[in-house]
């Protein structure tokens, strides 16, 4: 593919439409994004982040892409934000309009627009940089706002939009699993649990009025079934009233790729999910092992949907398992997981969601030899699957993921000496599957639910 | 949509090289697709995976779960990666003429 920014491409030529005039549309959309009334969700931190960078470079020192690329300036977080700031100053501030050369304002050209579109898809919005910025500037937020502007002019990765949010709204899940296939999957999982554990359990589907609705990332059924099986065993062992849901009920996929690139797509998906949950009349929505879905339901939903329209509780499956182990509702034996296990903090669950201790308490209770990966918690490195990257594989994009984020993660993993890395997010699982394969690492990944199910004492 | 000539037939493919019309698939097309994936020879083991993928897709309109694919073909995931270096979704599904799997898989 044609080179527009670096050796990789996240967006095809067809998507970029470089032969069309796009700059005026981009500027219109950007104008809207800077207007508090039409973009109120994160307006204040967004414009403050555009206004106040002092270019100290602290952000770059913690950025996984910048560090692993051999400190290439194009991947410097503040340099990336500066691409947007130059446009912001040139077209939306008085000094930039009058004296562009003096204030670092630059005209936006069609070529620069191509480069900018690609640049914002080299950052996973892990927000490690936001955590260390002395001025609390959030480069991740700037990237997300830029992705929104591009989406408004019709430029968004098709994995996230056409085959993501659009497909999810049409089919009930982004994988396109129809109900018959879903029911076949459930039957297979029941058989697998019986084969593996020697006991039968019934996995409830579409049970109205259940106490808990467990909504997984639908990709887990197809690619990470062990997580779904583990969750079913845990809920069964806890003896609670629970259910999964099929596409017949509406949306049966916790994902919401709008989190990564569009408030409009985000809201449409969220409303369809809420409608499904309300129709099922459940008390608590349990978000399966999915980082961005947790952000969507636990935090973003609060800013967009009034409490009266979301009459249910939201819990991460990690919060529930942790509670159940501590109160003795489920019994676990760490001897059943004797191998050394480490944990990777998902950015969305950890740095963004604050779930640091829950997974650790769970793993320490269920595994004999738990080892920390260094650094961890707030300073955990993004694996490189975040913000949709785990499912973006155009051209050489997988190589970009492996040679930047993946390289750091592979080194971290090796240093732990663990034979299992526990993960609580689907995008992380997709990325680790590739990292382990690419770097031929002598370990496997496992969902937290899988390890807990292994440790269950019946 | 770009077009590719596979086994002498002009077929529409997406940006990742997945064929768009499953009806146009045949064994010769599969061999041509395999070459685009760096698989030079389709052995009996390859065909076992391909045939299962196609059969499941025809019945349910979607690729099967990876766990089920492994169970039904008797291959471990590692063996499937050995047969199809790009993995079950990007490699095996492409050669079997299925659309590219979507969502977090």
Coordinates of C-alpha atoms in Angstrom, one line a residue:
Chain A
X1 CA 0.0 0.0 0.0
X2 CA 1.0 3.6 -0.6
X3 CA 3.1 5.2 2.1
X4 CA 1.4 8.1 3.9
X5 CA 2.9 8.1 7.4
X6 CA 5.2 5.2 8.2
X7 CA 5.7 1.6 6.9
X8 CA 2.2 0.5 8.0
X9 CA -1.4 1.3 7.2
X10 CA -4.4 0.9 9.4
X11 CA -6.7 2.5 6.8
X12 CA -7.0 1.4 3.2
X13 CA -6.8 3.8 0.3
X14 CA -10.4 3.1 -0.3
X15 CA -11.2 4.3 3.2
X16 CA -8.9 7.4 3.1
X17 CA -10.3 8.6 -0.3
X18 CA -7.2 10.6 -0.8
X19 CA -8.3 11.7 -4.3
X20 CA -11.2 13.6 -2.8
X21 CA -11.2 17.1 -1.1
X22 CA -11.6 16.3 2.6
X23 CA -9.9 19.2 4.4
X24 CA -12.9 21.5 4.6
X25 CA -15.1 18.7 5.9
X26 CA -12.5 17.8 8.4
X27 CA -12.3 21.5 9.6
X28 CA -16.1 21.6 9.9
X29 CA -16.2 18.5 12.0
X30 CA -13.3 19.7 14.1
X31 CA -15.2 23.0 14.7
X32 CA -18.1 21.0 16.0
X33 CA -15.8 18.9 18.3
X34 CA -14.5 22.2 19.9
X35 CA -18.0 23.4 20.6
X36 CA -19.1 22.6 24.1
X37 CA -22.8 22.2 23.2
X38 CA -22.2 19.6 20.5
X39 CA -19.4 17.7 22.2
X40 CA -20.0 18.0 25.9
X41 CA -18.9 14.6 27.1
X42 CA -15.2 15.4 27.5
X43 CA -15.1 19.0 26.2
X44 CA -13.1 20.5 29.1
X45 CA -10.2 18.0 29.4
X46 CA -10.1 18.0 25.6
X47 CA -9.6 21.7 25.1
X48 CA -7.4 22.1 28.1
X49 CA -5.2 19.3 26.7
X50 CA -5.0 21.2 23.4
X51 CA -4.1 24.4 25.1
X52 CA -1.5 23.8 27.7
X53 CA 1.3 21.3 26.7
X54 CA 4.7 22.6 27.8
X55 CA 6.6 20.0 25.7
X56 CA 8.5 18.5 28.6
X57 CA 8.6 15.1 27.0
X58 CA 7.6 13.1 30.2
X59 CA 4.9 11.4 28.2
X60 CA 7.3 10.0 25.6
X61 CA 9.5 8.4 28.3
X62 CA 6.6 6.1 29.3
X63 CA 5.0 5.5 25.8
X64 CA 5.4 1.9 24.7
X65 CA 5.4 2.7 21.0
X66 CA 7.9 5.5 21.3
X67 CA 10.3 3.5 23.4
X68 CA 10.1 0.3 21.5
X69 CA 10.4 2.0 18.1
X70 CA 13.9 3.2 19.1
X71 CA 12.4 6.6 20.0
X72 CA 11.1 7.6 16.6
X73 CA 9.8 11.1 16.8
X74 CA 6.7 10.3 14.8
X75 CA 5.5 8.1 17.6
X76 CA 6.2 10.7 20.4
X77 CA 2.8 11.3 22.1
X78 CA 3.2 15.1 22.2
X79 CA 4.4 15.2 18.6
X80 CA 1.3 13.3 17.6
X81 CA -0.9 15.7 19.6
X82 CA 1.0 18.6 18.1
X83 CA -0.3 17.5 14.6
X84 CA -3.8 18.3 15.9
X85 CA -2.7 21.3 17.8
X86 CA -1.2 22.9 14.7
X87 CA -4.6 22.6 13.0
X88 CA -6.4 23.8 16.1
X89 CA -4.2 26.9 16.4
X90 CA -4.3 27.7 12.7
X91 CA -8.0 27.6 12.2
X92 CA -9.6 28.0 15.7
X93 CA -7.4 30.6 17.6
X94 CA -6.9 34.3 16.8
X95 CA -3.1 34.3 17.1
X96 CA -2.9 31.3 14.8
X97 CA -5.2 32.8 12.2
X98 CA -3.3 36.1 12.2
X99 CA 0.3 35.0 12.9
X100 CA 0.5 31.3 12.2
X101 CA 4.3 31.2 12.0
X102 CA 4.7 32.7 15.4
X103 CA 2.5 30.3 17.3
X104 CA 3.2 27.0 15.7
X105 CA 0.1 27.0 13.5
X106 CA 0.1 25.3 10.2
X107 CA -2.3 24.8 7.2
X108 CA -3.9 21.4 6.9
X109 CA -3.3 19.8 3.5
X110 CA -4.7 16.7 2.1
X111 CA -1.4 14.9 2.5
X112 CA -1.1 16.0 6.2
X113 CA -4.7 14.7 6.7
X114 CA -3.7 11.3 5.4
X115 CA -0.7 11.2 7.8
X116 CA -2.8 12.4 10.7
X117 CA -5.4 9.7 10.1
X118 CA -2.8 7.0 10.2
X119 CA -0.9 8.6 13.1
X120 CA -4.0 8.4 15.4
X121 CA -4.1 4.7 14.7
X122 CA -0.6 4.1 16.1
X123 CA -1.7 4.9 19.7
X124 CA -3.8 2.4 21.6
X125 CA -5.1 5.2 23.9
X126 CA -3.6 3.3 26.8
X127 CA -3.2 6.6 28.7
X128 CA 0.0 5.6 30.4
X129 CA 1.2 9.1 29.3
X130 CA -1.8 10.8 30.9
X131 CA -0.9 9.2 34.2
X132 CA 2.5 10.8 34.3
X133 CA 1.9 14.2 32.7
X134 CA 2.7 16.9 35.2
X135 CA -0.1 19.0 33.6
X136 CA -2.6 16.1 33.4
X137 CA -2.8 16.4 29.7
X138 CA -4.5 13.4 28.2
X139 CA -3.0 12.6 24.8
X140 CA -5.3 9.6 24.6
X141 CA -8.3 11.8 24.8
X142 CA -6.9 14.0 22.0
X143 CA -6.4 10.9 19.9
X144 CA -9.9 9.7 20.5
X145 CA -11.3 13.1 19.7
X146 CA -9.3 13.1 16.4
X147 CA -10.7 9.6 15.7
X148 CA -14.2 11.0 16.2
X149 CA -13.5 13.9 13.8
X150 CA -12.3 11.4 11.2
X151 CA -15.3 9.2 11.7
X152 CA -17.5 12.3 11.2
X153 CA -16.0 12.6 7.7
X154 CA -16.5 8.9 7.0
X155 CA -13.0 7.7 7.8
X156 CA -12.8 4.8 10.4
X157 CA -11.3 1.3 10.3
X158 CA -13.9 -1.0 8.8
X159 CA -13.0 -3.6 11.5
X160 CA -14.4 -1.2 14.1
X161 CA -17.3 0.3 12.2
X162 CA -18.7 -1.4 9.1
X163 CA -17.8 -4.9 10.5
X164 CA -18.0 -3.7 14.1
X165 CA -20.6 -1.4 15.5
X166 CA -22.8 -1.6 12.3
X167 CA -22.7 -5.4 12.3
X168 CA -23.4 -5.6 16.0
X169 CA -26.5 -3.5 15.7
X170 CA -27.7 -5.6 12.8
X171 CA -26.9 -9.1 14.0
X172 CA -26.8 -8.6 17.8
X173 CA -23.1 -9.2 18.0
X174 CA -20.0 -8.0 16.1
X175 CA -19.1 -11.6 15.3
X176 CA -22.3 -12.1 13.3
X177 CA -23.3 -15.2 15.2
X178 CA -26.9 -16.1 14.5
X179 CA -29.1 -17.6 17.2
X180 CA -28.9 -21.2 15.8
X181 CA -25.1 -21.0 15.9
X182 CA -25.2 -19.5 19.4
X183 CA -27.4 -22.3 20.7
X184 CA -25.1 -24.9 19.0
X185 CA -22.2 -23.2 20.8
X186 CA -23.9 -23.4 24.2
X187 CA -24.7 -27.1 23.7
X188 CA -21.1 -27.8 22.8
X189 CA -19.8 -25.9 25.8
X190 CA -22.1 -28.0 28.1
X191 CA -20.6 -31.1 26.6
X192 CA -17.1 -29.8 26.9
X193 CA -17.6 -29.1 30.6
X194 CA -19.0 -32.6 31.1
X195 CA -16.0 -34.1 29.2
X196 CA -13.5 -32.1 31.1
X197 CA -14.9 -32.1 34.6
X198 CA -17.1 -35.1 34.7
X199 CA -20.2 -33.2 35.8
X200 CA -23.2 -31.8 33.9
X201 CA -24.3 -28.2 34.2
X202 CA -27.1 -26.4 32.4
X203 CA -26.1 -23.1 30.9
X204 CA -29.2 -20.9 31.1
X205 CA -30.1 -18.8 28.1
X206 CA -32.6 -15.9 27.8
X207 CA -34.0 -16.4 31.3
X208 CA -36.2 -13.4 32.0
X209 CA -35.9 -11.8 35.4
X210 CA -32.7 -13.6 36.4
X211 CA -30.6 -12.0 39.0
X212 CA -27.5 -11.8 36.8
X213 CA -27.2 -11.4 33.1
X214 CA -23.6 -12.4 32.1
X215 CA -22.8 -10.6 28.8
X216 CA -19.5 -11.7 27.4
X217 CA -17.5 -10.3 24.5
X218 CA -19.1 -12.4 21.8
X219 CA -15.7 -13.0 20.3
X220 CA -14.9 -15.1 23.5
X221 CA -17.4 -17.8 22.4
X222 CA -15.6 -18.3 19.2
X223 CA -12.0 -17.7 20.1
X224 CA -11.6 -17.9 23.9
X225 CA -14.3 -20.4 24.8
X226 CA -12.4 -21.5 28.0
X227 CA -13.3 -18.1 29.5
X228 CA -17.0 -18.6 28.8
X229 CA -16.9 -22.2 30.2
X230 CA -15.1 -21.0 33.3
X231 CA -17.6 -18.3 33.9
X232 CA -20.5 -20.8 33.6
X233 CA -18.9 -23.2 36.1
X234 CA -18.3 -20.3 38.5
X235 CA -21.9 -19.1 38.4
X236 CA -23.1 -22.7 38.7
X237 CA -20.9 -23.3 41.7
X238 CA -22.1 -20.0 43.3
X239 CA -25.7 -21.4 43.0
X240 CA -27.0 -18.0 41.8
X241 CA -29.9 -17.2 39.4
X242 CA -28.1 -16.3 36.2
X243 CA -28.4 -16.3 32.4
X244 CA -26.7 -15.7 29.2
X245 CA -28.6 -14.2 26.3
X246 CA -29.0 -15.1 22.6
X247 CA -29.2 -12.7 19.6
X248 CA -33.0 -13.3 19.7
X249 CA -33.2 -10.9 22.7
X250 CA -31.4 -8.1 20.9
X251 CA -27.7 -7.4 21.6
X252 CA -25.8 -10.3 23.1
X253 CA -22.3 -8.9 22.8
X254 CA -20.7 -6.7 25.5
X255 CA -18.4 -5.0 23.1
X256 CA -18.9 -1.4 22.0
X257 CA -16.3 -0.3 19.5
X258 CA -17.7 3.2 19.6
X259 CA -15.6 3.6 22.7
X260 CA -12.6 3.6 20.3
X261 CA -13.7 6.0 17.6
X262 CA -17.2 7.5 17.9
X263 CA -19.7 8.9 20.5
X264 CA -22.5 8.5 18.0
X265 CA -21.8 4.8 17.3
X266 CA -21.1 4.3 21.0
X267 CA -24.5 5.7 22.1
X268 CA -26.4 3.7 19.5
X269 CA -24.8 0.4 20.6
X270 CA -25.2 1.3 24.3
X271 CA -28.9 2.1 23.9
X272 CA -29.5 -1.2 22.1
X273 CA -27.7 -3.0 24.8
X274 CA -29.7 -1.3 27.6
X275 CA -32.9 -2.0 25.8
X276 CA -32.0 -5.7 25.7
X277 CA -31.0 -5.7 29.4
X278 CA -34.2 -3.9 30.4
X279 CA -36.4 -6.3 28.4
X280 CA -34.8 -9.3 30.1
X281 CA -35.6 -7.6 33.4
X282 CA -32.4 -8.7 35.1
X283 CA -31.1 -7.1 38.3
X284 CA -27.4 -7.0 37.5
X285 CA -25.5 -6.9 34.3
X286 CA -22.2 -8.8 34.7
X287 CA -19.6 -7.6 32.2
X288 CA -17.5 -10.5 31.1
X289 CA -13.8 -10.4 30.6
X290 CA -13.6 -7.4 28.3
X291 CA -11.8 -4.2 29.2
X292 CA -13.5 -1.6 27.0
X293 CA -17.0 -3.0 27.7
X294 CA -16.3 -2.4 31.4
X295 CA -15.3 1.2 30.6
X296 CA -18.5 1.6 28.6
X297 CA -21.0 0.2 31.2
X298 CA -19.2 1.3 34.3
X299 CA -18.2 4.8 33.4
X300 CA -19.2 6.2 30.0
X301 CA -22.8 5.1 30.5
X302 CA -23.1 7.4 33.5
X303 CA -22.3 10.4 31.5
X304 CA -24.8 9.6 28.7
X305 CA -27.8 7.8 30.1
X306 CA -30.0 9.2 33.0
X307 CA -30.3 6.7 36.0
X308 CA -34.0 6.2 35.4
X309 CA -33.2 4.7 32.0
X310 CA -30.7 2.1 33.3
X311 CA -32.5 0.3 36.2
X312 CA -29.9 -2.3 36.7
X313 CA -26.6 -2.7 38.5
X314 CA -23.3 -3.2 36.6
X315 CA -20.5 -5.4 37.8
X316 CA -17.3 -6.7 36.3
X317 CA -17.1 -10.5 36.5
X318 CA -13.9 -9.9 38.4
X319 CA -15.7 -7.9 41.1
X320 CA -18.2 -10.7 41.6
X321 CA -15.7 -13.6 41.7
X322 CA -13.6 -11.7 44.2
X323 CA -16.7 -11.1 46.4
X324 CA -17.7 -14.7 46.2
X325 CA -14.3 -16.1 47.1
X326 CA -14.0 -13.7 50.0
X327 CA -17.4 -14.5 51.4
X328 CA -17.0 -18.2 50.9
X329 CA -19.8 -18.6 48.3
X330 CA -17.4 -20.4 46.1
X331 CA -14.5 -22.5 47.4
X332 CA -11.2 -22.7 45.6
X333 CA -8.0 -24.6 46.1
X334 CA -4.7 -23.0 44.8
X335 CA -3.1 -26.5 44.6
X336 CA -5.2 -27.1 41.5
X337 CA -3.2 -24.4 39.6
X338 CA 0.3 -25.4 40.5
X339 CA 2.1 -23.6 37.6
X340 CA 3.6 -20.2 38.0
X341 CA 1.0 -17.6 36.9
X342 CA 1.5 -13.9 36.2
X343 CA -1.1 -11.2 35.5
X344 CA -1.2 -8.5 32.9
X345 CA -3.2 -5.4 33.8
X346 CA -5.6 -4.5 31.0
X347 CA -5.4 -0.7 30.5
X348 CA -9.2 -0.4 30.6
X349 CA -9.7 -2.5 33.7
X350 CA -6.7 -1.1 35.5
X351 CA -5.5 2.4 34.8
X352 CA -8.9 3.4 33.6
X353 CA -11.2 1.2 35.7
X354 CA -9.3 0.9 39.0
X355 CA -9.6 -2.9 39.1
X356 CA -6.1 -3.7 40.4
X357 CA -6.7 -5.7 43.6
X358 CA -9.7 -7.8 42.5
X359 CA -7.8 -9.9 39.9
X360 CA -4.8 -10.2 42.2
X361 CA -6.8 -11.4 45.2
X362 CA -8.6 -13.9 42.9
X363 CA -5.4 -15.2 41.4
X364 CA -3.6 -15.5 44.7
X365 CA -6.5 -17.5 46.0
X366 CA -6.6 -19.8 43.0
X367 CA -3.0 -20.2 42.0
X368 CA -0.1 -21.6 44.0
X369 CA 2.6 -19.5 42.5
X370 CA 1.4 -16.0 41.6
X371 CA 4.1 -13.7 40.3
X372 CA 3.9 -10.0 39.5
X373 CA 5.0 -8.7 36.1
X374 CA 7.1 -5.6 36.4
X375 CA 6.1 -2.8 36.0
X376 CA 2.4 -3.4 36.8
X377 CA -0.8 -1.7 38.0
X378 CA -0.8 2.0 37.1
X379 CA 2.4 1.6 35.2
X380 CA 1.5 -1.5 33.3
X381 CA 2.5 -1.4 29.7
X382 CA -0.3 -1.8 27.2
X383 CA 0.0 -5.1 25.3
X384 CA -0.8 -3.4 22.0
X385 CA -4.3 -4.9 21.5
X386 CA -6.1 -1.8 22.9
X387 CA -8.5 0.6 21.2
X388 CA -9.4 -2.0 18.5
X389 CA -5.8 -2.9 17.5
X390 CA -6.3 -6.5 18.5
X391 CA -8.6 -7.0 15.5
X392 CA -6.8 -4.7 13.0
X393 CA -4.6 -6.8 10.8
X394 CA -4.5 -5.0 7.4
X395 CA -1.3 -5.3 5.5
X396 CA 1.6 -5.4 7.9
X397 CA -0.3 -3.9 10.8
X398 CA 0.1 -7.1 12.9
X399 CA 3.9 -6.6 12.5
X400 CA 3.5 -3.1 13.9
X401 CA 1.7 -4.5 16.9
X402 CA 4.3 -7.1 17.4
X403 CA 7.4 -5.0 16.9
X404 CA 6.3 -2.2 19.1
X405 CA 4.0 -2.9 22.0
X406 CA 4.4 -6.7 21.6
X407 CA 8.2 -6.5 21.9
X408 CA 8.1 -4.9 25.4
X409 CA 5.4 -7.3 26.5
X410 CA 7.3 -10.3 25.4
X411 CA 10.3 -9.2 27.4
X412 CA 8.2 -8.6 30.5
X413 CA 6.6 -12.0 30.1
X414 CA 9.9 -13.8 29.8
X415 CA 11.3 -12.1 32.9
X416 CA 8.5 -13.5 35.1
X417 CA 9.4 -17.1 34.3
X418 CA 5.6 -17.8 34.5
X419 CA 4.1 -20.6 32.4
X420 CA 0.6 -19.0 32.3
X421 CA -0.3 -15.3 31.9
X422 CA -3.7 -14.5 33.2
X423 CA -5.8 -12.0 31.2
X424 CA -9.1 -10.4 31.9
X425 CA -9.8 -8.7 28.6
X426 CA -10.6 -10.1 25.2
X427 CA -8.4 -7.7 23.2
X428 CA -5.5 -8.5 25.4
X429 CA -6.1 -12.2 24.8
X430 CA -6.1 -11.6 21.0
X431 CA -2.9 -9.7 21.2
X432 CA -1.2 -12.2 23.6
X433 CA -2.1 -15.1 21.3
X434 CA -0.1 -13.3 18.6
X435 CA 2.7 -12.3 20.9
X436 CA 3.2 -15.8 22.1
X437 CA 3.1 -17.1 18.6
X438 CA 5.4 -14.4 17.1
X439 CA 8.1 -14.5 19.8
X440 CA 7.7 -18.3 20.4
X441 CA 7.3 -17.8 24.1
X442 CA 7.1 -20.9 26.3
X443 CA 3.9 -20.1 28.0
X444 CA 0.1 -19.9 27.4
X445 CA -2.5 -17.3 28.3
X446 CA -5.7 -18.0 30.3
X447 CA -8.8 -16.1 31.2
X448 CA -9.2 -15.4 34.9
X449 CA -12.5 -17.3 34.9
X450 CA -10.7 -20.4 33.4
X451 CA -8.2 -20.4 36.3
X452 CA -10.9 -19.9 38.9
X453 CA -12.9 -22.8 37.4
X454 CA -9.8 -25.0 37.5
X455 CA -9.5 -24.2 41.2
X456 CA -13.1 -24.8 42.2
X457 CA -13.7 -27.2 45.0
X458 CA -17.0 -29.0 44.7
Chain B
X1 CA -13.7 -4.0 -4.4
X2 CA -10.4 -5.3 -5.8
X3 CA -10.4 -8.4 -8.1
X4 CA -7.9 -11.2 -8.2
X5 CA -7.4 -14.0 -10.7
X6 CA -7.5 -17.2 -8.8
X7 CA -7.2 -20.5 -10.6
X8 CA -8.1 -18.8 -13.9
X9 CA -11.3 -17.2 -12.5
X10 CA -11.6 -13.5 -11.8
X11 CA -13.0 -13.2 -8.2
X12 CA -13.8 -10.2 -6.0
X13 CA -11.7 -10.1 -2.8
X14 CA -11.7 -7.8 0.1
X15 CA -8.6 -5.8 1.2
X16 CA -7.3 -8.8 3.2
X17 CA -7.7 -11.2 0.2
X18 CA -10.9 -13.0 1.4
X19 CA -13.1 -13.9 -1.5
X20 CA -16.5 -12.2 -1.5
X21 CA -18.6 -14.8 -3.2
X22 CA -18.4 -18.2 -1.5
X23 CA -20.2 -19.7 -4.5
X24 CA -17.1 -19.2 -6.6
X25 CA -14.9 -21.3 -4.3
X26 CA -13.6 -24.6 -5.5
X27 CA -10.6 -26.8 -4.8
X28 CA -8.5 -25.0 -7.4
X29 CA -9.4 -21.6 -5.9
X30 CA -8.5 -23.0 -2.5
X31 CA -5.0 -23.9 -3.8
X32 CA -4.6 -20.5 -5.3
X33 CA -5.7 -18.8 -2.0
X34 CA -3.3 -21.1 -0.1
X35 CA -0.4 -19.7 -2.2
X36 CA -1.3 -16.2 -1.2
X37 CA -1.0 -17.4 2.4
X38 CA 2.4 -19.0 1.8
X39 CA 1.0 -22.5 2.0
X40 CA 2.5 -24.3 -1.0
X41 CA 0.8 -27.6 -0.7
X42 CA -2.6 -28.5 0.6
X43 CA -2.2 -31.9 2.4
X44 CA -4.9 -34.2 3.7
X45 CA -4.6 -32.5 7.1
X46 CA -5.2 -29.1 5.5
X47 CA -8.3 -30.5 3.7
X48 CA -9.7 -31.9 7.0
X49 CA -9.7 -28.4 8.4
X50 CA -11.0 -26.7 5.3
X51 CA -13.8 -29.2 4.8
X52 CA -14.9 -28.8 8.4
X53 CA -14.9 -25.0 8.2
X54 CA -17.0 -25.1 5.0
X55 CA -19.4 -27.6 6.3
X56 CA -20.0 -25.6 9.5
X57 CA -20.3 -22.4 7.6
X58 CA -22.9 -23.8 5.3
X59 CA -24.9 -25.0 8.2
X60 CA -24.7 -22.0 10.5
X61 CA -23.6 -19.1 8.4
X62 CA -20.5 -18.4 10.6
X63 CA -17.1 -20.0 11.2
X64 CA -17.0 -22.5 14.0
X65 CA -15.6 -21.9 17.5
X66 CA -11.8 -22.5 17.5
X67 CA -12.3 -25.0 20.3
X68 CA -14.9 -26.9 18.3
X69 CA -12.7 -26.8 15.2
X70 CA -9.8 -28.4 17.2
X71 CA -12.1 -31.0 18.7
X72 CA -13.8 -32.0 15.5
X73 CA -10.5 -32.2 13.4
X74 CA -8.4 -33.6 16.2
X75 CA -5.8 -30.9 15.8
X76 CA -4.4 -28.7 18.6
X77 CA -4.4 -25.0 18.0
X78 CA -0.6 -25.2 17.6
X79 CA -1.0 -27.8 14.9
X80 CA -3.5 -25.6 13.1
X81 CA -1.0 -22.7 13.2
X82 CA 1.6 -25.1 11.8
X83 CA -0.8 -25.9 8.9
X84 CA -2.0 -22.3 8.5
X85 CA 0.7 -19.9 9.6
X86 CA -1.8 -16.9 9.8
X87 CA -4.0 -18.9 12.2
X88 CA -7.5 -20.3 12.0
X89 CA -9.3 -17.1 11.3
X90 CA -7.0 -15.2 8.9
X91 CA -5.4 -18.3 7.3
X92 CA -7.7 -21.3 7.3
X93 CA -11.0 -19.4 6.8
X94 CA -9.5 -17.5 3.9
X95 CA -8.4 -20.7 2.1
X96 CA -11.8 -22.3 2.9
X97 CA -13.5 -19.4 1.1
X98 CA -15.3 -18.1 4.2
X99 CA -15.7 -14.3 4.8
X100 CA -13.1 -12.8 7.2
X101 CA -14.3 -13.4 10.8
X102 CA -15.3 -10.2 12.5
X103 CA -15.5 -9.0 16.1
X104 CA -12.9 -9.8 18.8
X105 CA -11.7 -13.1 17.5

